[in-house]
Coordinates of C-alpha atoms in Angstrom, one line a residue:
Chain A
X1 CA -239.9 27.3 151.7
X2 CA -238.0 23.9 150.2
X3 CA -234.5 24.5 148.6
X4 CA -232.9 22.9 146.1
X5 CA -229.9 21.7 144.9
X6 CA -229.5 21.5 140.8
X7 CA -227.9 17.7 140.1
X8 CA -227.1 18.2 136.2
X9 CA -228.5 17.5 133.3
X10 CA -229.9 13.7 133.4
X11 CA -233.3 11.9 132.3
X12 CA -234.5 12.6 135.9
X13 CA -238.3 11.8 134.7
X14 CA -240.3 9.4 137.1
X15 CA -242.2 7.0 137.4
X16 CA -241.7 5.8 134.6
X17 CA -243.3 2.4 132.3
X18 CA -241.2 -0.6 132.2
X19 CA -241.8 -3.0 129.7
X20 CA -240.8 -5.9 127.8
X21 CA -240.3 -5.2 123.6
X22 CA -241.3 -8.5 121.4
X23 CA -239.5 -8.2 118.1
X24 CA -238.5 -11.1 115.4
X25 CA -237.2 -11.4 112.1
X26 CA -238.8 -13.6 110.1
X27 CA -237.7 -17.2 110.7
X28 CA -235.4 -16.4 113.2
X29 CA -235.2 -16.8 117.3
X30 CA -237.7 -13.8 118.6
X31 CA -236.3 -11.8 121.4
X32 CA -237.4 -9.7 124.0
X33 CA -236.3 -6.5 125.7
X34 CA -236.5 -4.0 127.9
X35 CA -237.2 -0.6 127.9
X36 CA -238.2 2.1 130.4
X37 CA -237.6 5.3 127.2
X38 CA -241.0 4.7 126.7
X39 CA -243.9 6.9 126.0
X40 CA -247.3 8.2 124.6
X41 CA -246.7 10.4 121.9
X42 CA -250.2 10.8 120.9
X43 CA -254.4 9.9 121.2
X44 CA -255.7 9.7 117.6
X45 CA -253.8 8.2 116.0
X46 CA -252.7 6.3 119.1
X47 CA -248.8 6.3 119.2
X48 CA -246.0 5.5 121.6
X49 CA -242.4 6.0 121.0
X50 CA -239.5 3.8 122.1
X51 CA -235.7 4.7 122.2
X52 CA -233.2 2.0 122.0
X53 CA -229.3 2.3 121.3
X54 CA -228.0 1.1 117.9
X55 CA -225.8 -1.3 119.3
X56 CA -229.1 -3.4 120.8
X57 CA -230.1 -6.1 118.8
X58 CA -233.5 -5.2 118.6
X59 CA -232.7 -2.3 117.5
X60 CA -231.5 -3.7 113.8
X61 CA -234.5 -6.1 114.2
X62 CA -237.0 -3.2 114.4
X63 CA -235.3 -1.4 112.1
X64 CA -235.9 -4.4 109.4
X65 CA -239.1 -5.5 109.7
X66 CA -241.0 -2.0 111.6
X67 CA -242.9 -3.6 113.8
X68 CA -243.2 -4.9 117.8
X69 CA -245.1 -5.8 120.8
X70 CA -245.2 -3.6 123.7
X71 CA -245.4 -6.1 127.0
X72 CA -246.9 -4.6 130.2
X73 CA -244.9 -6.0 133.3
X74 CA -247.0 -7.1 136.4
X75 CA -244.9 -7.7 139.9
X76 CA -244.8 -11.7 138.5
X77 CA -243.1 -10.7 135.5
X78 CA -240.7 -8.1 137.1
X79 CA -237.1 -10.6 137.2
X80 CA -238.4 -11.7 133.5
X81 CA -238.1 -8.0 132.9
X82 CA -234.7 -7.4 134.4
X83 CA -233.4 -10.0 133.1
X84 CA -234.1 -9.0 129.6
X85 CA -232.2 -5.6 130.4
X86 CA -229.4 -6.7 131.1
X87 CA -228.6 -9.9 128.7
X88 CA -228.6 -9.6 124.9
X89 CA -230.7 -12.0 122.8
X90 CA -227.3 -12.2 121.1
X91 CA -226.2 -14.9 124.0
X92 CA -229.8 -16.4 125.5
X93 CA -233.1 -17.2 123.7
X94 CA -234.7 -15.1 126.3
X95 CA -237.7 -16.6 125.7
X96 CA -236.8 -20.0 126.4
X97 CA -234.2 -18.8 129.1
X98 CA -237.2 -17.3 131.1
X99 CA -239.6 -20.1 130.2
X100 CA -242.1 -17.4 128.4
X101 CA -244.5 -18.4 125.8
X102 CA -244.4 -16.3 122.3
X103 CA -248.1 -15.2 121.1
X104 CA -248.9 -14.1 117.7
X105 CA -250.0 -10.3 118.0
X106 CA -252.5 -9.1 116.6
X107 CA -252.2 -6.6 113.7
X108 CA -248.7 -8.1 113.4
X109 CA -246.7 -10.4 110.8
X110 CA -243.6 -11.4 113.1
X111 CA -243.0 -9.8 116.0
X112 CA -244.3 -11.7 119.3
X113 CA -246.4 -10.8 122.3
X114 CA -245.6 -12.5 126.0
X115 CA -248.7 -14.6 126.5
X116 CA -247.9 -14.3 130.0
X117 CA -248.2 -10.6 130.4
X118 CA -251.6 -9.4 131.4
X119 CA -251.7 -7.0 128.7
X120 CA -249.7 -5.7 125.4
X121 CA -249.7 -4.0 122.2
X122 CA -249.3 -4.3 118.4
X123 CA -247.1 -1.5 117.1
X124 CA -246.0 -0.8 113.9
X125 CA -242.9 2.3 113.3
X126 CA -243.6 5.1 111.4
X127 CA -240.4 7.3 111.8
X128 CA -236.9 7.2 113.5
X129 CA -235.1 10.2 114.4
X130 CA -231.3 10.0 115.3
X131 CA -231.5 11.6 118.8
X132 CA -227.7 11.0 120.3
X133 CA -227.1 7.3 122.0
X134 CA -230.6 6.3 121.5
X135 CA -232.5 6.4 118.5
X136 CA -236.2 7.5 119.4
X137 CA -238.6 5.2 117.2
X138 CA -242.2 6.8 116.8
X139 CA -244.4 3.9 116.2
X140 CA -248.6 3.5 115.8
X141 CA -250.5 1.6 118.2
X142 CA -252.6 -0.8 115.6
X143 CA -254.0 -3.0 118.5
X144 CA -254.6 -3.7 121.9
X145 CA -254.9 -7.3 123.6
X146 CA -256.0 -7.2 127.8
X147 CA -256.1 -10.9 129.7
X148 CA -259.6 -12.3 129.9
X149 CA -258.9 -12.6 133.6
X150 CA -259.0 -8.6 134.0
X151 CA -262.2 -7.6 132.3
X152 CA -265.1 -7.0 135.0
X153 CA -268.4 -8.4 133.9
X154 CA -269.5 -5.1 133.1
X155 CA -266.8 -5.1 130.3
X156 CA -264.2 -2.5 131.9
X157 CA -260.8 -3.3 132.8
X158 CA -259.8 -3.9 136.2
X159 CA -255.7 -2.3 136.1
X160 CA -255.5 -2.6 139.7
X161 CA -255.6 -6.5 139.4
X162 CA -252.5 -6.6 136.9
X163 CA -250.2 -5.6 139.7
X164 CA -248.3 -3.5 137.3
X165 CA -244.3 -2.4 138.0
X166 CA -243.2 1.2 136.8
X167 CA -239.1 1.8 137.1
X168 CA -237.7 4.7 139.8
X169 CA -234.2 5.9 139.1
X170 CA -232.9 2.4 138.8
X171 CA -235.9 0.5 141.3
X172 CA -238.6 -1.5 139.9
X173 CA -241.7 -0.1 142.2
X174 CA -245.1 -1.5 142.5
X175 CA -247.9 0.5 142.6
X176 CA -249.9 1.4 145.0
X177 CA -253.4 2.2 146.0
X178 CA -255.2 5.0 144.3
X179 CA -254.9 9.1 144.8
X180 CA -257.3 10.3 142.7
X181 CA -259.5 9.7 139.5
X182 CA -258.7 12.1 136.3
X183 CA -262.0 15.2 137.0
X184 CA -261.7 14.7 140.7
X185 CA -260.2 17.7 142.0
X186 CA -263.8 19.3 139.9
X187 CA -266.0 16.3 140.5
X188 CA -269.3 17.0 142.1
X189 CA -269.5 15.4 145.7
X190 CA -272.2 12.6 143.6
X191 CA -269.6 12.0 141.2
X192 CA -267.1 11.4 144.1
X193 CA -269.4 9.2 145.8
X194 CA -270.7 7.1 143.0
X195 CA -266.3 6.8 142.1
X196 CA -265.8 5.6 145.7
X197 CA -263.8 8.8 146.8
Chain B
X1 CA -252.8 -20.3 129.4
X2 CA -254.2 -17.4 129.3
X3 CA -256.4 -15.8 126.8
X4 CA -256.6 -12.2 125.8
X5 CA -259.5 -10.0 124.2
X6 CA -258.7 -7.3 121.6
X7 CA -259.8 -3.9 122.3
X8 CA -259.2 -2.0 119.1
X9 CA -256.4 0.7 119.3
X10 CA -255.8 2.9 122.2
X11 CA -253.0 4.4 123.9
X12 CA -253.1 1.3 126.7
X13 CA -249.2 2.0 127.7
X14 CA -249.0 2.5 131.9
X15 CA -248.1 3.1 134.1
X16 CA -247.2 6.7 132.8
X17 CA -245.7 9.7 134.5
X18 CA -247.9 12.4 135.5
X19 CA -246.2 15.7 135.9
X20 CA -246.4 19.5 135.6
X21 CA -245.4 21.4 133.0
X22 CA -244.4 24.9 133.9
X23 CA -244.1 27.5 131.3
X24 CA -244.6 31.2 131.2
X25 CA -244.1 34.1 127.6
X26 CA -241.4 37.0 129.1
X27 CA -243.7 39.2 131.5
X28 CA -247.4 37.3 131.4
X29 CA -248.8 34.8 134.2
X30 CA -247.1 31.9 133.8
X31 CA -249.1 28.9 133.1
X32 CA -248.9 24.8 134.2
X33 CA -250.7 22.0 132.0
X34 CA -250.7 18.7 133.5
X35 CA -248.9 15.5 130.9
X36 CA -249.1 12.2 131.2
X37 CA -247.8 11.7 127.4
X38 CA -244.7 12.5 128.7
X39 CA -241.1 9.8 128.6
X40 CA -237.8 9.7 128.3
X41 CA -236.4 9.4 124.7
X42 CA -232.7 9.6 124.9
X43 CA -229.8 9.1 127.6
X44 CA -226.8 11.7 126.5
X45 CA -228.0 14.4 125.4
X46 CA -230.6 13.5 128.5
X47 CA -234.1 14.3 126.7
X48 CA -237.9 13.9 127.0
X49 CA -240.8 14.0 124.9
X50 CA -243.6 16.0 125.8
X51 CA -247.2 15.9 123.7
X52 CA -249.6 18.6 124.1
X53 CA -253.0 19.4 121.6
X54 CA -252.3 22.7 119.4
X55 CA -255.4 24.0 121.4
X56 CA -253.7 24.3 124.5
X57 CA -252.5 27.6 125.7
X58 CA -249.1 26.1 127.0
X59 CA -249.0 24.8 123.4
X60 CA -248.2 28.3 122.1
X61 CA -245.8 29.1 124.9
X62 CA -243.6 25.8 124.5
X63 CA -243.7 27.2 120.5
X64 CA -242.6 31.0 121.0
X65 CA -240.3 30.5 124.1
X66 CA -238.7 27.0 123.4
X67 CA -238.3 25.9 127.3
X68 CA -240.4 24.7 130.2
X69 CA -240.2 23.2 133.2
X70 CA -241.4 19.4 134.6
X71 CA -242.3 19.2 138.2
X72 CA -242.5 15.8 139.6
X73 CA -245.7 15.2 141.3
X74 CA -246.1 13.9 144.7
X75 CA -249.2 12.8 146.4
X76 CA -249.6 16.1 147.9
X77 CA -249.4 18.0 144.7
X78 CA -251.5 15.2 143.2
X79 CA -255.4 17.3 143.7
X80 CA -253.6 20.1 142.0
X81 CA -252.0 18.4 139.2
X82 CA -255.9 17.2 138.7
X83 CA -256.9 20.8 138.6
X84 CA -254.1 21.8 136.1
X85 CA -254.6 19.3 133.4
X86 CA -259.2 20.3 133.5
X87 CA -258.9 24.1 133.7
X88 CA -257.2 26.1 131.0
X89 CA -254.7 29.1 132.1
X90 CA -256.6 31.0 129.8
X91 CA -259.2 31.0 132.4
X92 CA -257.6 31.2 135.5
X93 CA -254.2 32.1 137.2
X94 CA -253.3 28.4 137.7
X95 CA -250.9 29.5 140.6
X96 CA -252.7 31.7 142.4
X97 CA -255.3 30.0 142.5
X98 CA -253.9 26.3 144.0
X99 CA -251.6 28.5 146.1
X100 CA -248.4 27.4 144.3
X101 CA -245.0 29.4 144.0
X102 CA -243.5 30.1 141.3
X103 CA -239.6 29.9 140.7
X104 CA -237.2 30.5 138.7
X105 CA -235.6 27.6 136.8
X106 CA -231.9 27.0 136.3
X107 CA -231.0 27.3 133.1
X108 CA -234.1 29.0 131.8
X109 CA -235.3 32.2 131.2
X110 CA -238.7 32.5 131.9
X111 CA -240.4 29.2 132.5
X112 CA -241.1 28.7 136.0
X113 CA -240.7 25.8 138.5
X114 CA -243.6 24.8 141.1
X115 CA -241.6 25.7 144.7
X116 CA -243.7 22.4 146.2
X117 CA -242.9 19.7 143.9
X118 CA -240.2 17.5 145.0
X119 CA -237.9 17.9 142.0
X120 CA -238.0 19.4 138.6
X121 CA -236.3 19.8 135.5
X122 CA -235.2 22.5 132.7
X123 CA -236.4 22.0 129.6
X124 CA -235.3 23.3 126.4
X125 CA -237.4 22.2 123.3
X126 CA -234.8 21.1 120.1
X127 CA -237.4 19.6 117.9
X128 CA -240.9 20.1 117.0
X129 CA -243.4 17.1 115.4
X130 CA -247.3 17.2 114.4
X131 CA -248.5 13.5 115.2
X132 CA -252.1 14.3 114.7
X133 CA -253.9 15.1 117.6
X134 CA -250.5 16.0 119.9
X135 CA -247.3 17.5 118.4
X136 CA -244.3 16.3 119.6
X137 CA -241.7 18.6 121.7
X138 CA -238.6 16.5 121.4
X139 CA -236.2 18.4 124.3
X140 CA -233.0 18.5 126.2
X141 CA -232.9 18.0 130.1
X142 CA -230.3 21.4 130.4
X143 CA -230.6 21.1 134.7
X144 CA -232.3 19.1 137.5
X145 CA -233.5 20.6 140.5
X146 CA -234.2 18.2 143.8
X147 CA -235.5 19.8 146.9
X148 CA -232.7 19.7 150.1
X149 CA -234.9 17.3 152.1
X150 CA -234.5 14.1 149.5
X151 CA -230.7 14.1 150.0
X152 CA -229.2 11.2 152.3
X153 CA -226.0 11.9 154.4
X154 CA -224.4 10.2 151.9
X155 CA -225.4 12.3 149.1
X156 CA -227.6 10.0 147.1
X157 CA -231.3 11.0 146.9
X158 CA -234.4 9.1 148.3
X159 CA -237.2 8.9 145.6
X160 CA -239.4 6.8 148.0
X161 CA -239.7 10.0 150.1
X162 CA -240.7 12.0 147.4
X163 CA -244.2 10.1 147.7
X164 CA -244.7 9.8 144.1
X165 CA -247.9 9.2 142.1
X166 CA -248.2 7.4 138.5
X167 CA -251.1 8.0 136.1
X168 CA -252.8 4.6 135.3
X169 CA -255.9 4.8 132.5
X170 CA -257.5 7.9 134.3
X171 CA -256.3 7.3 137.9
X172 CA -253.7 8.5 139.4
X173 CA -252.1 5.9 141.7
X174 CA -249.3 5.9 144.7
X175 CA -246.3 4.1 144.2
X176 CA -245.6 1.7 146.7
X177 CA -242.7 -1.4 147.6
X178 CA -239.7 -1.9 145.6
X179 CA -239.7 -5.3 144.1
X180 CA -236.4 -4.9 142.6
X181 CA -233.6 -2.9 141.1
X182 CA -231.4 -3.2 138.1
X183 CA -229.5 -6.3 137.8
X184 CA -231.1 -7.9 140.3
X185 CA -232.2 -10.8 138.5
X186 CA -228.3 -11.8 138.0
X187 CA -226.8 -10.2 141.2
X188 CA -224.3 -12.1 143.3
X189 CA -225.8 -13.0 146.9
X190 CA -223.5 -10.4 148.4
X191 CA -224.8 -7.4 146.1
X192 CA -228.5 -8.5 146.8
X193 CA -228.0 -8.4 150.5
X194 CA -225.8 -5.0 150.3
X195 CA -228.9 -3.3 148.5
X196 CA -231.2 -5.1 151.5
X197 CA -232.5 -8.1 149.3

C-alpha cells in the first residue's frame, strides 16, 4: 500500500485550464490576462467562475463593465499566454506587444476575443464574492465561438486538433492522446467499437 | 485570419480537471462522485469550487458533514473515475466494488481518501450557492496528501509521474510534454537552460 506525506494546505488541484481573459473599458487599450483559477460552476445556465486579485488590472476593468472573453490556449499560443501572466497591461499593450488581433465577441459590448485562439467565450458576471487574495467572479457563459478550421464536416468539433495547454503546478503541459470517452467504463463492446476503443 | 462559428451557450471551458470526490455521513459506506466542474478559486485561504446537481447522493453528504476529499486521477484510476461519475452510491458500494481503499483524510473526520490516487486533498466546505442546475461548494484546501513515490531526492514532487488525465468535452485525455513553465516567456538564457529549456 502507497504512503503519503501531507504537504499543507495549498491549491494542489490539477490539471488545470489555462487561459487568456479579454477585458476592455470602453474606449480604452483592451488587455489580456491570464488565469489558471478557472472553472465550470454550472450546465444550465452555463457558468464559469474566474478569481483574480484586486490589485490586477483586469480586475477593476471587470468589475466596471461585467463582462469578458474566455480565450482557450493551444501549444501556439502558450508564450502569448505566459507572457500575459506575468506583465501588467499597466506597462505593455499586450495585444500589440504579442502581435494578437482583438475580435468583437459575440454577446458582448467591449470586451475582446483573441482572433487567434481556436476557441473562446462571451461571459457576462453575475456575482463577486470576496474570498481572501482573490476575488472569485461567477460569471454566465452567453456564447460560444469554435475556429472554422475545427469543425468536421459532420458538424462536431474536432478538440484534439486545437492542441490545447492545461497548467501543472507551475508547467504548461500539452495534452495527450485519449484514455477514455465519458460512458466507457459501462459502454457495450458495440459502443466501444463504433467510439474506436 | 481565421473565422469562428457560434455555437450557442455551453460550458466549452477545457481542459478541466477530472477528479474524485470522496465523502462518507459518520458510520454509512462512504461514497465517491466523479467532477469535472471543479477549479481553483482562491490562493490564501487555498480553496476550490466544487458543483454537484441537488440529485446526487454526495450532494447531501457535502451538505450535512461539510468536508470531502479530491483524489487526483491518474491514468490508472481513470476506468474507475468513469464508473464513479455513471453509477450512483445509492446503488452500489462504489469502493468495493472498483476494489479501492478507503482512508482516512488528514484533517477530516469522516470523508475518505482513495489509497490509489496519486494525491489528494482535505476539503472543508465554507460556503454554499444554488447556480441552477449545480450548487456551488465554495471550500478551504485544510491538508494535501501526495503518495511517498512522487517525491524527488531533493524534496520537490514529480507531477509527470503521477500520469495524470484531463477531461476534454466528454473524453478523458493524458497529459503529455511540457511546453513551458511560468516565466518562461521572459526568462534569462541561464534560468531556461537551468529548468532544461
Amino acid at each position: 500500500m502507497q504512503e503519503f506525506r501531507t504537504i499543507g494546505p495549498t491549491p494542489y488541484l490539477c490539471p488545470l485550464p489555462v487561459v487568456l481573459l479579454g477585458c476592455a473599458r470602453p474606449g480604452e487599450t483592451p488587455n489580456l490576462v491570464t488565469v489558471a483559477w478557472t472553472g465550470v460552476v454550472c450546465s444550465k445556465p452555463p457558468m464559469l467562475s474566474v478569481s483574480l486579485r484586486k490589485s490586477r488590472l483586469s480586475h477593476g476593468i471587470l468589475r466596471d463593465t461585467g463582462e469578458f472573453t474566455v480565450n482557450l490556449v493551444s501549444r501556439e499560443l502558450c508564450r502569448a499566454t505566459d507572457f500575459c501572466g506575468v506583465r501588467s497591461g499597466r506597462e505593455v499593450d499586450k495585444f500589440a506587444a504579442l502581435g494578437l488581433t482583438p475580435l468583437p465577441a459575440p454577446g458582448l459590448q467591449t470586451a475582446p476575443a483573441v482572433a487567434q485562439a481556436p476557441a473562446f467565450l462571451s461571459c457576462r458576471v453575475r456575482q463577486t464574492l470576496e474570498l481572501g487574495s482573490h476575488d472569485l467572479f461567477l460569471a454566465e457563459i452567453v456564447q460560444v465561438s469554435v475556429g472554422d478550421g475545427f469543425f468536421r464536416e459532420d458538424g462536431s468539433i474536432d478538440e484534439a486538433a486545437m492542441d490545447l495547454v492545461g497548467y501543472v503546478h507551475g508547467q504548461y503541459r500539452a495534452l495527450g492522446g485519449r484514455v477514455g470517452f465519458f460512458g466507457y467504463s459501462v459502454a457495450s463492446p458495440e459502443a466501444l467499437l463504433r467510439r474506436g476503443m
